[in-house]
Tab-separated table of C-alpha atoms in Angstrom:
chain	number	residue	atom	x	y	z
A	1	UNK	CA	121.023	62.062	126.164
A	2	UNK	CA	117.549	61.412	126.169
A	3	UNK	CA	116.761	64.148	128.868
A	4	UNK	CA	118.618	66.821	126.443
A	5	UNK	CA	116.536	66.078	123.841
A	6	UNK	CA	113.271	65.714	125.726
A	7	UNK	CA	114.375	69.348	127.009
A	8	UNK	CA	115.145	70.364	123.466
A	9	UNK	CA	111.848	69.574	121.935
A	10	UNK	CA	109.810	70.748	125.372
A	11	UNK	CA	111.465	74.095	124.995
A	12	UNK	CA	111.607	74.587	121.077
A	13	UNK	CA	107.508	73.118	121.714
A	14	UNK	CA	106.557	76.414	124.492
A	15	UNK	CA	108.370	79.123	122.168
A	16	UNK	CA	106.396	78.385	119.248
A	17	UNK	CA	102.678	77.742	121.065
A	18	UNK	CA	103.485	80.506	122.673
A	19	UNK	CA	103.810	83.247	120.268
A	20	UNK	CA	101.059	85.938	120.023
A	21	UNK	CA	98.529	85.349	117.288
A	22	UNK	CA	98.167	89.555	115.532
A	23	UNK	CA	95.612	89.719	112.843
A	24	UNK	CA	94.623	92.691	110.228
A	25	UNK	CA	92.167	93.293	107.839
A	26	UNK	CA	92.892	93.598	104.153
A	27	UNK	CA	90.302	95.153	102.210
A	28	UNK	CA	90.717	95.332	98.109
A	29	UNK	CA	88.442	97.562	95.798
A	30	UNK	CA	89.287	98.829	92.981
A	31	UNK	CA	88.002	99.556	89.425
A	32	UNK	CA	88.170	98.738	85.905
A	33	UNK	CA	87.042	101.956	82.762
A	34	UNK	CA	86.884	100.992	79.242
A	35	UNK	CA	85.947	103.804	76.988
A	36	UNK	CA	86.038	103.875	73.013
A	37	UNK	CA	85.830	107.146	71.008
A	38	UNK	CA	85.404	107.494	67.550
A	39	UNK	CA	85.302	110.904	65.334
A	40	UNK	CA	83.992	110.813	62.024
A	41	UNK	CA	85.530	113.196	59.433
A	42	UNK	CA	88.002	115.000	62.090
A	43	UNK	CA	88.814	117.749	59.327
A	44	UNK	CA	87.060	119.320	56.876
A	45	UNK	CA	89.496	117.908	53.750
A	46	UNK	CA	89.226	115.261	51.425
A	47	UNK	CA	89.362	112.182	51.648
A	48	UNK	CA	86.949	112.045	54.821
A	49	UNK	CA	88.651	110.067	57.209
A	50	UNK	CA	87.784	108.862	60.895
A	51	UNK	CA	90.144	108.260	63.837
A	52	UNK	CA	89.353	106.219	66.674
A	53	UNK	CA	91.026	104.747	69.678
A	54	UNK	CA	89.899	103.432	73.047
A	55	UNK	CA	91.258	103.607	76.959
A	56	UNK	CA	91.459	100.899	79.630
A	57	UNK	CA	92.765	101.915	82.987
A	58	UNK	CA	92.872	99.539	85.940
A	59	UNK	CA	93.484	100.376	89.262
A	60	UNK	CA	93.249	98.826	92.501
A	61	UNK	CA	92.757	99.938	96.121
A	62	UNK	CA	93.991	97.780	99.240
A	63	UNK	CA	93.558	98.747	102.391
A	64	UNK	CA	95.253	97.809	105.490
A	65	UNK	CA	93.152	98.357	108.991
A	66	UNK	CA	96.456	97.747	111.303
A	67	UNK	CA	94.687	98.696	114.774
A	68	UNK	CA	91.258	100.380	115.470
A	69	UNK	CA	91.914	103.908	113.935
A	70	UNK	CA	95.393	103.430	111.795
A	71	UNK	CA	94.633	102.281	108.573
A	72	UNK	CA	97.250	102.010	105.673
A	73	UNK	CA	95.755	102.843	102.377
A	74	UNK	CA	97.260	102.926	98.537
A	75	UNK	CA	96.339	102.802	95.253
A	76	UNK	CA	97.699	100.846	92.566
A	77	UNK	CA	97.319	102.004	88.712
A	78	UNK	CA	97.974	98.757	86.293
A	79	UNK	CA	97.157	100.021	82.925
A	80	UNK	CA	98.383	103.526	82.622
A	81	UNK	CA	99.166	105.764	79.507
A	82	UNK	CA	102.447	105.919	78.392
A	83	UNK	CA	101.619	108.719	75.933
A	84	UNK	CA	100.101	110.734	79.573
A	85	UNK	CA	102.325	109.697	82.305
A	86	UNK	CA	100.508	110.349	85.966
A	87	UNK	CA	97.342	110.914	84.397
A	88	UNK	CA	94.364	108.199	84.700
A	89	UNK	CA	93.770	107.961	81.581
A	90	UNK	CA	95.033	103.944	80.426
A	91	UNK	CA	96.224	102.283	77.852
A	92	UNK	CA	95.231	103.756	74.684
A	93	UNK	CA	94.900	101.300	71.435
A	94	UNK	CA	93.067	101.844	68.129
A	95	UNK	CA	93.765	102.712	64.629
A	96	UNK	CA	95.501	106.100	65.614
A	97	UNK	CA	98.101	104.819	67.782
A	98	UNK	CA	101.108	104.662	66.236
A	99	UNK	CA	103.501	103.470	69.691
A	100	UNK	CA	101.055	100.375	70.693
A	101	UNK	CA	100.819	98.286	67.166
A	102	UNK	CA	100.877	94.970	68.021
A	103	UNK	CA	102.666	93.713	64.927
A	104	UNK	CA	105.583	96.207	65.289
A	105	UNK	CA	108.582	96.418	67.271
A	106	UNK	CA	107.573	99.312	68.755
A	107	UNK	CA	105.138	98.141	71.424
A	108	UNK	CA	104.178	100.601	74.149
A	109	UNK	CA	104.877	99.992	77.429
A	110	UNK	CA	102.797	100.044	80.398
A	111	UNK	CA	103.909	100.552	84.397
A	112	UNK	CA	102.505	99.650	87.639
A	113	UNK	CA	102.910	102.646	89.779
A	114	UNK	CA	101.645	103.209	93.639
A	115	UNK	CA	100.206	106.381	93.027
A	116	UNK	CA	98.555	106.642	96.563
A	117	UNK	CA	100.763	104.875	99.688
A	118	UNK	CA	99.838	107.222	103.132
A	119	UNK	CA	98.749	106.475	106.789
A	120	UNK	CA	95.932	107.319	107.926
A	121	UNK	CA	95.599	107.660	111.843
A	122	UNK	CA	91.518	108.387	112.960
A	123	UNK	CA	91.219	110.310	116.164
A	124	UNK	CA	87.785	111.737	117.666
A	125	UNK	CA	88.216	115.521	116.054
A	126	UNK	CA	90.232	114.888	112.842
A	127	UNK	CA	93.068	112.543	110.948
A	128	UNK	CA	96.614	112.612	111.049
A	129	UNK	CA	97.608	111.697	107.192
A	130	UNK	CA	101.198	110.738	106.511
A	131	UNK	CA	102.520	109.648	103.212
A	132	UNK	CA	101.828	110.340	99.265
A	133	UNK	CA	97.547	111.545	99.976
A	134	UNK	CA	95.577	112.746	97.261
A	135	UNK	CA	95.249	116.147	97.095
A	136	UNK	CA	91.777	118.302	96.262
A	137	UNK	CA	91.852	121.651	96.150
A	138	UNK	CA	89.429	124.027	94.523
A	139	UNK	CA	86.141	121.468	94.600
A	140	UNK	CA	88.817	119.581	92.444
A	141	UNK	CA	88.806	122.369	89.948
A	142	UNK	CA	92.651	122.991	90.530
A	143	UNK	CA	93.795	120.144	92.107
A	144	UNK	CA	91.527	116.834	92.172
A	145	UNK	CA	91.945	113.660	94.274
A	146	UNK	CA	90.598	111.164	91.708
A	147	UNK	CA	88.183	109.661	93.727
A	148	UNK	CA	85.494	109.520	91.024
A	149	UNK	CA	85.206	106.824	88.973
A	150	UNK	CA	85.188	108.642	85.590
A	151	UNK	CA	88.251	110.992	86.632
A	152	UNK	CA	90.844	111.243	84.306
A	153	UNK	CA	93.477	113.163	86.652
A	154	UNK	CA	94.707	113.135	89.851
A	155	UNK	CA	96.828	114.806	92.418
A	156	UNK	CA	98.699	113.895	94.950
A	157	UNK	CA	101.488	114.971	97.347
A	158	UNK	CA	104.153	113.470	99.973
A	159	UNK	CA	102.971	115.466	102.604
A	160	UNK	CA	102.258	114.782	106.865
A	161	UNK	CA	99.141	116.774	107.455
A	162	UNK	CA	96.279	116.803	110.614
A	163	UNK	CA	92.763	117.046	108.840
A	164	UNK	CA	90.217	118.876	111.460
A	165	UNK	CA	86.953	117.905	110.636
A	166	UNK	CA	84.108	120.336	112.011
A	167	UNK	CA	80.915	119.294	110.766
A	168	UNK	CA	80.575	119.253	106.751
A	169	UNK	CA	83.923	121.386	106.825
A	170	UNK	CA	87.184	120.227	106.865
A	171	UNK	CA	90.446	122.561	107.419
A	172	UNK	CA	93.953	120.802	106.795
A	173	UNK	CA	97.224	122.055	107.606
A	174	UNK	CA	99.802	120.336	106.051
A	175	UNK	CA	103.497	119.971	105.418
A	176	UNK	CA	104.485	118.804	102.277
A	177	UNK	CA	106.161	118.888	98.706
């Protein structure tokens, strides 16, 4: 009796000091805007009036590093628009808002959306990308990643794609929707 348990807790002992210890990396960033505009006499009527509102976006960035080389990266909006759906441009509040009174019964809404979730495997001439990656286009005239923080828009697409990097150049072939 006391053998089978002595076996018991010798055996249940080696299977759990002798599991493999795997770490990653986590890395967070991320990025808060506040911005507040205000327009003094917005038509050329009477009474002069003035409208105003402001926009908070938050949005945040973690990172996986799985292995040397695969790294699994997304983007997380927290306050978006629900007047501009997809765009970066926040919560809006202020005097002009009619959807986000507090007092009312009407209170806007806000999501959390992944708008970035890809992976991203390094290799010496170029980067397989699989996933929702943002998209630029155009030196982001047409399409813009929103990578800067003051953009208001981004793109992105569910596409696999192999970015060949010669140089300062870049040339990516992709597959996507």
């Amino acid at each position: 009796m006391l053998k089978t348990h002595f076996l018991k807790v010798l055996g249940l002992s080696i299977v759990l000091t002798s599991t493999v210890a795997q770490a990653m990396s986590l890395d967070w960033s991320g990025g808060y805007r506040a911005e507040w505009i205000e327009v003094d006499r917005p038509s050329l009527g009477n009474p002069s009036q003035r409208k105003a509102y402001g926009l908070n976006y938050l949005y945040l960035n973690p990172k996986i590093i799985a292995a040397d080389g695969i790294n699994i990266i997304s983007r997380v909006d927290i306050f978006n628009s629900d007047i501009y759906p997809g765009s970066q441009l926040g919560g809006i509040w202020g005097s002009n808002n009619s959807a986000s009174t507090a007092t009312s019964g009407t209170q806007g809404f806000g999501n959390v959306t992944a708008s970035q979730l890809y992976l991203n495997v390094n290799q010496e001439f170029g980067s397989l990308e699989l996933g929702r990656v943002p998209f630029d286009f155009g030196m982001g005239m047409m399409y813009s990643g929103g990578k800067g923080p003051f953009d208001h828009w981004l793109n992105t697409r569910d596409m696999v794609a192999y970015k060949i990097i010669v140089g300062d150049w870049f040339l990516k072939p992709m597959l996507g929707r």
